[in-house]
Amino acid sequence: MSWKIAFFAAVGFLCAAAAGAVILKKRRIKPLYLLGGGVTLAAMTLFIPVYAQLIKKDTFYWLKVVLLSVHNTIRLFVVDGEFSTISAYTDQLSGWIGSLYSILAVVLFVVAPLLTFGVVLSFFKNITAYKNYLLGYKKNAYIFSDLNERALALAKSLKQNDPKRMIVFTDVFEKNEEESYELVEHARALGALCFQKDIAVVNFVRHAADTEMAFFIIGEDSGENTKQAITLIRKYRNRERTSVYVVSPGVDSELLLSTTEKGKVKVRRINEVQALISRTLYDDGIRIFENACETENGDKRISVVIVGMGKYGTEMTKALSWFGQMDGYRLEMNVFDKKKNTKGRLSALCPELMTKPYNGDFTTEGEAHYEISVHAGIHTETKEFLDQLCEIPKPTYVFVALGDDEKNIEMAVRIRSWLAKFDIWPVIDAIVYNTDKKNALQGITNYSGQEYDIHFIGDLESSYSEKVILDSDVEAEALKRHLKWGEEEQFWKYEYNYRSSMASAIHKKMKILCKIPGADKPVEERTPEEREGLRVLEHNRWNAYMRSEGYTFDEKRNNLAKTHHCLVEFEKLSLKEQMKDDD
């Protein structure tokens, strides 16, 4: 009976190790180590019945059995095991157990040395990578926490702009899967160094003090990203010219990183959704104003359609509420989503933004003017959606974000074709994540050669480029505005400061492009009329912005409760508060 128990136990250890290797293949515990542990336990288990019969029973009988089993298991991994030790007993077993026991033993005698070779090879790969890292002692180093598509896109951009840069990927495990193999091949083509160890484990301290060292934490798990960032900050806090960029947009990440003592390390949090919306409005937002249509009273109507209220759609809806606050323009927004609770979710995020008297008010002086209509429970692939689309007064801007490249492309084309029947030509932006698809779709036409004139945004290479992550124009302008009243550290440390300054910088550019009187002049050179006009306009924008961030009015300001005493009409502000809106 002991032979059967040992056999099934050994098989169980191997199956558990194989399952664990599959489940945890992207964690810190590498599959190679899990398999090694499974083989070790299986081999020890197989040896136990052998030595139980070989050794005479005495006081230390089981201790000797276990120790000898461990000893021969170790010999197995260094190609010194003797199969005859097991075969001498399995040949004497009757029935199926002897054959299967012997076969399993043969498998372990072959697999164990192969695992040993794999571990040794892994060790030497890390040694080789570290040697090459030390040889690049005087190079600027750009070190990534993972080898994935986003990291590779940014690495390519960095290398193209400066071929002398050292690119390093960590936590690289060469699996047989096609995707992983292609990523490794692309990394090698860049001349990148690849460490199999975690970014927080590898020692990158030995590098010239006058060189740049930038860490990019771009893993799939935002919680793990935050932990790695904190470890790196503590490890390199005394080093000059060191930066940590971390993809972790959650509130928990903001709180943890803001309370961590950073020393000399500069920390940047990356929110790819917010970054795309900000970049789109800053670089190309003037199209939204230029395509606005005339109304009966002489104003221009910005008629927005948002299709899909996921992360991108929600962020764009919030941003356009303040972006569209401009003298001479009327902002109307219609948002569509298949979820029935869409309005409730948006109202929970932005209570005052979505409720009367603010939503739909176009008459109160010195207050934000807009109207947001939510069409919930509407499936965009149905005719019901197209019918409701036609009831909207001449859409001038459409934003499509349904969470899937193919759906976004199809929907953008359908909207263009459907509205063309009524001679309506809105600006259309659609999210396309795949760079190859985006490039292939540039300037697409139908079979008659008519252009669809759809702008595809948000692709991987555009979103993860040096220009966007390290050298953003809109971030630079936002920082300038922040420095008028605060320190740089506070700009990066707190999301409130960052988002507020970004919105201010974007809208200032639009004021100038829309030729708002005095917007292109320094404050001291403006006429009294220009100052007054810009103060009111800026307060209107600020009111909409603060409500889009979830703030509500209260006589006392409380940032924790998200209340602010200045969320009132411009004329109700004190003169001191009014003057804050000069720029």
XYZ file of C-alpha atoms in Angstrom:
583
model
C 0.000 0.000 0.000
C 2.882 2.446 0.756
C 4.081 2.220 -2.864
C 0.674 3.286 -4.191
C 0.421 6.130 -1.676
C 3.905 7.385 -2.627
C 3.089 7.133 -6.354
C -0.142 9.128 -6.169
C 1.413 11.659 -3.795
C 4.289 12.223 -6.242
C 1.853 12.661 -9.140
C -0.114 15.138 -6.996
C 3.002 17.220 -6.278
C 3.840 17.384 -10.002
C 0.298 18.369 -10.998
C 0.142 21.057 -8.307
C 3.502 22.479 -9.426
C 2.397 22.522 -13.076
C -0.882 24.263 -12.207
C 0.936 26.788 -10.021
C 3.416 27.497 -12.802
C 0.557 28.364 -15.157
C -1.346 30.514 -12.643
C 1.684 32.395 -11.300
C 3.695 32.678 -14.482
C 3.650 36.500 -14.340
C 4.293 36.841 -10.618
C 7.589 37.053 -8.800
C 7.590 33.263 -8.310
C 8.874 31.974 -11.619
C 7.438 28.787 -13.166
C 10.926 27.259 -13.206
C 11.149 27.445 -9.423
C 7.653 26.035 -8.909
C 8.386 23.113 -11.199
C 11.680 22.526 -9.402
C 9.874 22.400 -6.069
C 7.300 19.971 -7.424
C 9.950 17.650 -8.858
C 11.911 17.761 -5.570
C 8.896 16.748 -3.488
C 7.887 14.075 -6.006
C 11.386 12.539 -6.061
C 11.678 12.532 -2.265
C 8.285 10.840 -2.052
C 9.305 8.133 -4.532
C 12.517 7.390 -2.619
C 10.770 6.977 0.756
C 9.283 3.441 0.137
C 12.641 2.327 -1.294
C 14.627 3.276 1.816
C 11.838 2.154 4.082
C 12.524 -1.402 2.871
C 16.277 -1.002 2.536
C 16.950 0.190 6.096
C 16.359 -1.990 9.120
C 13.909 -0.590 11.589
C 15.555 0.960 14.654
C 15.203 3.998 16.903
C 16.006 6.531 14.155
C 14.420 4.519 11.358
C 12.199 7.241 9.800
C 14.807 9.969 10.223
C 17.315 7.889 8.217
C 14.669 7.169 5.557
C 13.867 10.867 5.105
C 17.485 12.033 5.100
C 18.546 9.398 2.555
C 15.573 10.326 0.367
C 16.671 13.974 0.486
C 20.284 12.969 -0.261
C 19.360 10.963 -3.357
C 16.991 13.674 -4.553
C 19.899 16.139 -4.479
C 22.020 13.638 -6.461
C 19.181 13.453 -8.966
C 19.472 17.182 -9.776
C 23.265 17.022 -10.285
C 23.047 14.030 -12.674
C 24.432 11.631 -10.064
C 21.312 9.620 -9.264
C 21.302 5.836 -9.550
C 18.149 4.458 -11.123
C 19.070 0.940 -10.038
C 18.254 1.947 -6.441
C 14.586 2.222 -7.404
C 14.403 -0.396 -10.200
C 15.706 -3.129 -7.866
C 12.458 -2.848 -5.891
C 9.935 -1.792 -8.551
C 10.808 -4.851 -10.671
C 9.626 -7.023 -7.787
C 6.229 -5.267 -7.459
C 3.267 -7.077 -8.945
C 0.539 -5.515 -11.096
C 0.401 -2.036 -12.606
C 2.086 -0.190 -9.741
C 5.582 -1.484 -10.525
C 5.470 -0.333 -14.171
C 3.972 3.114 -13.468
C 6.286 3.668 -10.495
C 9.287 2.886 -12.665
C 8.076 5.142 -15.529
C 7.503 8.071 -13.183
C 10.973 7.582 -11.693
C 12.523 7.624 -15.189
C 10.714 10.884 -15.980
C 12.044 12.514 -12.803
C 15.585 11.278 -13.488
C 15.426 13.105 -16.850
C 13.510 16.243 -15.835
C 15.495 17.063 -12.670
C 18.848 17.673 -14.452
C 17.060 19.744 -17.114
C 15.612 21.985 -14.412
C 19.068 22.342 -12.907
C 20.388 23.441 -16.280
C 17.516 25.943 -16.629
C 18.249 27.514 -13.248
C 21.975 27.744 -14.029
C 21.229 29.256 -17.428
C 18.867 31.776 -15.807
C 21.594 32.703 -13.335
C 24.134 33.310 -16.069
C 21.645 35.367 -18.085
C 21.211 37.710 -15.131
C 24.986 37.799 -14.644
C 25.477 38.691 -18.325
C 22.828 41.422 -18.172
C 24.396 42.889 -15.043
C 27.848 42.824 -16.617
C 26.550 44.773 -19.626
C 24.795 47.177 -17.279
C 28.089 47.919 -15.494
C 29.818 48.423 -18.854
C 27.245 51.152 -19.575
C 28.222 52.966 -16.379
C 28.264 56.420 -18.053
C 25.054 56.036 -20.095
C 21.647 57.441 -19.182
C 19.602 54.429 -18.026
C 15.872 53.898 -18.659
C 14.670 50.911 -16.678
C 11.269 49.196 -17.104
C 9.460 47.002 -14.590
C 7.991 44.722 -17.271
C 8.410 43.796 -20.901
C 5.002 44.485 -22.412
C 3.590 46.417 -25.365
C 3.351 49.732 -23.523
C 6.872 49.504 -22.143
C 8.253 48.488 -25.526
C 6.505 51.385 -27.295
C 8.049 53.910 -24.886
C 11.462 52.223 -25.078
C 11.417 52.458 -28.892
C 10.592 56.168 -28.701
C 13.400 56.796 -26.209
C 15.913 54.891 -28.314
C 14.903 56.634 -31.552
C 15.402 60.054 -29.998
C 18.795 59.122 -28.523
C 20.451 55.838 -29.633
C 23.065 56.146 -26.860
C 20.503 55.572 -24.132
C 20.615 52.323 -22.190
C 17.281 50.479 -22.174
C 16.714 47.865 -19.462
C 13.768 45.499 -19.018
C 13.247 43.546 -15.810
C 11.001 40.625 -14.857
C 11.574 39.155 -18.318
C 10.829 35.473 -18.561
C 11.188 33.870 -21.972
C 8.141 31.663 -22.360
C 7.303 29.636 -25.442
C 4.228 31.715 -26.158
C 4.351 33.604 -29.462
C 3.526 37.001 -27.953
C 6.254 36.732 -25.314
C 8.788 35.549 -27.867
C 8.031 38.511 -30.145
C 8.396 40.985 -27.272
C 11.789 39.532 -26.341
C 12.913 39.683 -29.962
C 11.865 43.347 -30.205
C 13.751 44.086 -26.989
C 16.880 42.448 -28.366
C 16.539 44.446 -31.596
C 16.678 47.606 -29.447
C 19.872 46.365 -27.828
C 18.059 46.302 -24.484
C 19.340 44.477 -21.417
C 16.929 41.903 -19.993
C 16.921 40.861 -16.328
C 14.744 38.016 -15.168
C 14.603 39.437 -11.650
C 12.048 41.956 -10.388
C 12.905 45.666 -10.801
C 12.889 46.128 -7.019
C 15.396 43.284 -6.552
C 18.057 44.146 -9.139
C 20.731 46.490 -7.779
C 21.034 49.490 -10.122
C 22.939 51.643 -7.623
C 26.301 51.235 -9.364
C 25.841 53.933 -11.994
C 27.533 57.255 -12.674
C 26.096 59.971 -10.441
C 25.961 62.531 -13.277
C 23.757 60.329 -15.495
C 19.980 60.207 -15.751
C 18.250 57.180 -14.259
C 14.534 56.794 -14.964
C 12.374 53.921 -13.726
C 9.122 53.135 -15.529
C 6.645 51.024 -13.572
C 4.290 49.884 -16.336
C 2.853 46.550 -15.192
C -0.731 45.331 -15.539
C -1.372 45.312 -11.767
C -1.676 48.905 -10.503
C -1.350 47.791 -6.883
C 1.907 45.985 -7.641
C 3.073 49.067 -9.569
C 2.557 51.238 -6.510
C 4.471 48.849 -4.239
C 7.399 48.680 -6.665
C 7.454 52.473 -6.967
C 7.593 52.943 -3.204
C 10.427 50.391 -2.924
C 12.441 52.186 -5.632
C 11.849 55.615 -4.072
C 13.188 54.411 -0.722
C 16.111 52.647 -2.371
C 17.306 55.603 -4.495
C 16.051 58.592 -2.465
C 19.574 60.005 -2.072
C 20.479 59.856 -5.763
C 20.370 62.975 -7.928
C 18.820 62.924 -11.428
C 16.533 60.011 -10.645
C 12.882 59.750 -11.694
C 10.142 57.200 -11.132
C 7.203 57.059 -13.563
C 4.379 54.846 -12.371
C 1.161 53.788 -14.117
C -1.233 53.711 -11.190
C -4.138 56.176 -11.463
C -6.130 55.012 -8.426
C -6.822 57.060 -5.307
C -4.915 54.550 -3.176
C -1.822 55.097 -5.306
C -2.088 58.885 -4.949
C -2.359 58.622 -1.164
C 0.474 56.123 -0.769
C 2.879 57.950 -3.080
C 2.081 61.404 -1.694
C 2.924 60.283 1.855
C 6.183 58.537 0.899
C 9.336 60.531 1.640
C 10.890 60.974 -1.805
C 14.217 62.589 -0.999
C 15.832 63.626 -4.296
C 13.700 61.322 -6.458
C 11.132 62.894 -8.802
C 7.915 60.888 -8.992
C 5.412 61.070 -11.867
C 2.090 59.234 -11.915
C 0.793 58.277 -15.362
C -2.963 58.288 -16.032
C -3.262 57.264 -19.669
C -6.982 58.117 -19.888
C -6.568 61.629 -18.534
C -3.385 62.142 -20.552
C -5.146 61.276 -23.825
C -8.111 63.581 -23.164
C -5.846 66.460 -22.113
C -3.556 65.966 -25.106
C -6.484 65.781 -27.542
C -8.064 68.983 -26.248
C -4.772 70.885 -26.001
C -3.428 69.877 -29.420
C -6.616 69.698 -31.502
C -9.423 71.096 -29.339
C -9.765 74.203 -31.505
C -11.556 71.983 -34.070
C -14.466 71.733 -31.648
C -14.925 75.509 -31.673
C -14.243 75.927 -35.387
C -16.910 73.357 -36.318
C -19.603 74.911 -34.119
C -22.744 76.010 -36.001
C -24.588 79.325 -35.902
C -27.713 79.702 -33.752
C -30.657 82.044 -34.232
C -29.391 84.506 -31.608
C -25.922 84.764 -33.171
C -24.078 82.406 -30.812
C -22.334 79.269 -32.027
C -23.637 75.913 -30.845
C -21.180 73.182 -29.834
C -23.294 70.045 -30.111
C -21.370 67.114 -28.616
C -22.195 63.399 -28.864
C -20.319 60.986 -26.574
C -20.756 57.311 -27.515
C -19.738 55.015 -24.648
C -19.414 56.104 -21.031
C -16.516 53.975 -19.871
C -13.314 55.586 -18.560
C -12.601 57.570 -21.734
C -16.170 58.679 -22.350
C -16.677 59.758 -18.755
C -13.396 61.707 -18.666
C -14.215 63.448 -21.965
C -17.721 64.366 -20.754
C -16.321 65.927 -17.594
C -13.569 67.745 -19.503
C -15.852 69.195 -22.187
C -18.147 70.674 -19.548
C -15.445 73.239 -18.691
C -13.597 73.199 -22.003
C -16.696 74.482 -23.831
C -17.133 77.517 -21.553
C -16.317 80.252 -24.063
C -17.879 83.633 -24.838
C -20.105 83.420 -27.909
C -20.609 79.632 -27.685
C -23.465 77.466 -26.403
C -22.477 73.985 -25.171
C -24.920 71.074 -25.509
C -23.863 67.500 -24.788
C -25.630 64.180 -25.430
C -24.040 61.045 -23.982
C -25.055 57.485 -24.881
C -24.361 54.261 -23.020
C -25.931 50.805 -22.878
C -25.876 50.707 -19.072
C -29.139 51.841 -17.531
C -27.492 53.434 -14.486
C -25.220 55.747 -16.497
C -26.879 58.956 -15.319
C -26.741 57.799 -11.708
C -23.026 56.989 -11.977
C -22.241 60.363 -13.545
C -24.355 62.167 -10.968
C -22.512 60.374 -8.173
C -19.180 61.545 -9.594
C -20.329 65.118 -10.271
C -23.438 65.933 -8.162
C -23.800 69.652 -8.941
C -22.678 69.319 -12.547
C -25.660 67.102 -13.375
C -28.420 68.749 -11.339
C -30.572 71.823 -11.765
C -30.257 74.756 -11.683
C -26.768 74.280 -13.151
C -27.368 71.650 -15.845
C -29.398 73.364 -18.573
C -28.984 76.947 -17.368
C -28.043 79.409 -20.138
C -29.284 82.645 -18.556
C -27.531 83.238 -15.205
C -24.754 85.791 -15.600
C -21.332 84.885 -14.209
C -22.144 81.181 -14.126
C -21.191 78.144 -16.241
C -23.590 77.461 -19.125
C -24.094 73.959 -20.517
C -26.631 71.190 -20.932
C -25.774 67.506 -20.511
C -28.405 64.948 -21.576
C -27.840 61.288 -20.716
C -29.343 58.558 -22.931
C -28.967 55.441 -20.790
C -29.817 51.861 -21.731
C -29.300 52.567 -25.440
C -27.465 49.895 -27.417
C -25.483 51.782 -30.019
C -25.690 49.011 -32.619
C -29.485 49.435 -32.856
C -31.616 51.715 -35.041
C -32.972 53.280 -31.849
C -29.581 54.901 -31.341
C -29.437 56.245 -34.884
C -32.960 57.625 -34.589
C -32.083 59.444 -31.353
C -28.887 60.711 -32.961
C -30.945 62.349 -35.698
C -33.080 64.157 -33.118
C -30.012 65.984 -31.784
C -29.715 69.467 -33.330
C -26.877 69.130 -35.832
C -24.050 67.357 -33.931
C -20.720 69.161 -34.389
C -18.384 66.880 -32.404
C -18.573 63.112 -31.827
C -16.365 61.087 -29.485
C -16.519 57.272 -29.774
C -15.156 55.105 -26.956
C -16.894 51.724 -26.719
C -13.913 49.870 -25.244
C -12.951 47.907 -28.371
C -11.029 49.010 -31.482
C -13.280 47.210 -33.960
C -16.471 48.519 -32.350
C -15.083 52.069 -32.281
C -14.071 51.958 -35.937
C -17.404 50.482 -37.029
C -19.409 52.978 -34.959
C -17.439 56.000 -36.207
C -17.980 54.923 -39.820
C -21.716 54.316 -39.198
C -22.166 57.736 -37.615
C -20.334 59.455 -40.445
C -22.417 57.653 -43.070
C -25.715 58.163 -41.248
C -25.276 61.890 -40.612
C -24.010 62.453 -44.148
C -27.552 61.634 -45.324
C -28.657 64.858 -43.636
C -25.609 66.875 -44.750
C -24.255 66.973 -41.182
C -20.455 66.811 -40.840
C -19.260 66.693 -37.239
C -15.636 66.321 -36.176
C -15.307 62.648 -35.168
C -12.691 61.264 -32.774
C -12.583 57.504 -32.157
C -10.324 55.561 -29.786
C -8.085 53.006 -31.534
C -5.492 51.352 -29.306
C -3.655 49.350 -31.973
C -1.021 51.506 -33.687
C -0.923 49.425 -36.892
C -4.699 49.750 -37.274
C -4.567 53.476 -36.601
C -1.862 54.034 -39.207
C -3.697 51.897 -41.769
C -6.912 53.881 -41.210
C -5.390 57.308 -41.828
C -7.205 58.993 -44.713
C -9.586 56.065 -45.309
C -12.110 56.434 -48.140
C -15.038 54.443 -49.479
C -15.028 52.737 -52.890
C -15.927 56.068 -54.527
C -12.884 57.779 -53.059
C -14.907 59.835 -50.544
C -13.008 60.438 -47.322
C -14.600 59.465 -44.010
C -12.557 62.189 -42.282
C -12.402 60.350 -38.935
C -9.634 61.058 -36.438
C -8.371 57.918 -34.705
C -6.660 58.706 -31.405
C -5.233 56.894 -28.380
C -2.969 54.383 -30.107
C -0.196 52.726 -28.139
C 2.832 54.387 -29.766
C 1.319 57.868 -29.564
C 0.263 57.448 -25.936
C 3.572 55.919 -24.794
C 6.148 58.145 -26.404
C 8.851 60.378 -24.982
C 6.914 63.435 -26.141
C 3.890 62.416 -24.083
C 5.393 60.759 -20.990
C 8.630 62.715 -20.458
C 8.267 65.914 -22.455
C 4.586 66.872 -22.588
C 3.825 70.381 -23.892
C 0.587 70.648 -21.959
C 2.251 69.488 -18.728
C 4.988 72.089 -19.218
C 2.398 74.858 -19.645
C 0.398 73.579 -16.680
C 3.510 73.595 -14.491
C 4.236 77.213 -15.476
C 0.764 78.217 -14.338
C 1.096 76.266 -11.102
C 4.443 77.909 -10.279
C 2.698 81.299 -10.114
C 1.317 80.289 -6.731
C 2.913 77.007 -5.649
C 6.062 74.876 -5.689
C 6.869 72.288 -8.336
C 6.805 69.371 -5.890
C 3.188 70.142 -5.026
C 2.248 70.073 -8.718
C 3.360 66.445 -9.115
C 2.488 65.306 -5.610
C -1.236 66.074 -5.523
C -3.760 65.172 -8.199
C -5.856 68.245 -7.381
C -3.009 70.642 -8.256
C -2.036 68.709 -11.373
C -5.536 68.413 -12.845
C -6.490 71.994 -12.009
C -3.378 73.457 -13.655
C -3.779 71.208 -16.702
C -7.360 72.390 -17.235
C -6.302 76.015 -16.814
C -3.467 75.676 -19.357
C -5.709 73.983 -21.931
C -8.446 76.597 -21.653
C -6.007 79.513 -21.792
C -4.746 78.242 -25.149
C -8.330 77.971 -26.420
C -9.138 81.513 -25.256
C -6.250 82.792 -27.373
C -7.175 80.688 -30.409
C -10.821 81.754 -30.115
C -9.598 85.374 -30.085
C -11.206 86.301 -26.780
C -10.296 90.011 -26.315
C -7.173 90.431 -24.175
C -6.456 86.688 -23.816
C -3.159 86.989 -25.690
C -1.966 89.958 -23.605
C -0.183 90.069 -20.244
C -2.602 90.992 -17.447
C -1.100 94.449 -16.962
C -1.621 95.344 -20.653
C -5.334 94.526 -20.781
C -8.006 97.207 -20.846
C -10.503 97.324 -17.935
C -13.155 95.820 -20.225
C -10.839 92.972 -21.247
C -9.929 92.256 -17.642
C -13.564 92.157 -16.581
C -14.558 89.924 -19.498
C -11.742 87.447 -18.910
C -12.368 87.338 -15.169
C -16.013 86.385 -15.707
C -15.145 83.828 -18.390
C -12.443 82.238 -16.253
C -14.813 81.998 -13.305
C -17.439 80.345 -15.514
C -14.841 77.783 -16.598
C -13.653 77.270 -13.039
C -17.188 76.658 -11.789
C -17.766 73.981 -14.429
C -14.346 72.456 -13.777
C -14.833 72.221 -10.009
C -18.273 70.640 -10.447
C -16.813 68.158 -12.924
C -14.348 67.178 -10.186
C -17.221 66.472 -7.809
C -17.188 69.717 -5.807
C -20.379 71.310 -4.474
C -21.161 74.676 -2.902
C -20.835 75.300 0.826
C -20.130 78.447 2.779
C -16.926 76.851 4.066
C -14.238 75.287 1.927
C -13.469 71.670 2.769
C -11.335 69.757 0.260
C -11.961 66.459 2.023
C -15.712 66.923 1.671
C -15.215 68.499 -1.775
C -17.066 71.717 -0.931
C -16.098 75.263 -1.947
C -17.500 78.672 -1.025
C -16.618 80.222 -4.413
C -18.990 78.029 -6.438
C -21.361 80.954 -6.973
C -22.038 83.568 -9.661
C -19.128 85.895 -10.373
C -20.848 88.998 -8.918
C -21.261 87.245 -5.557
C -17.494 86.878 -5.140
C -15.468 89.353 -3.117
C -13.248 91.715 -5.110
C -10.204 89.780 -3.895
C -11.657 86.519 -5.208
C -12.660 88.149 -8.511
C -9.108 89.362 -9.086
C -7.796 85.796 -8.757
C -9.461 85.100 -12.100
C -7.218 87.578 -13.946
C -5.184 84.768 -15.473
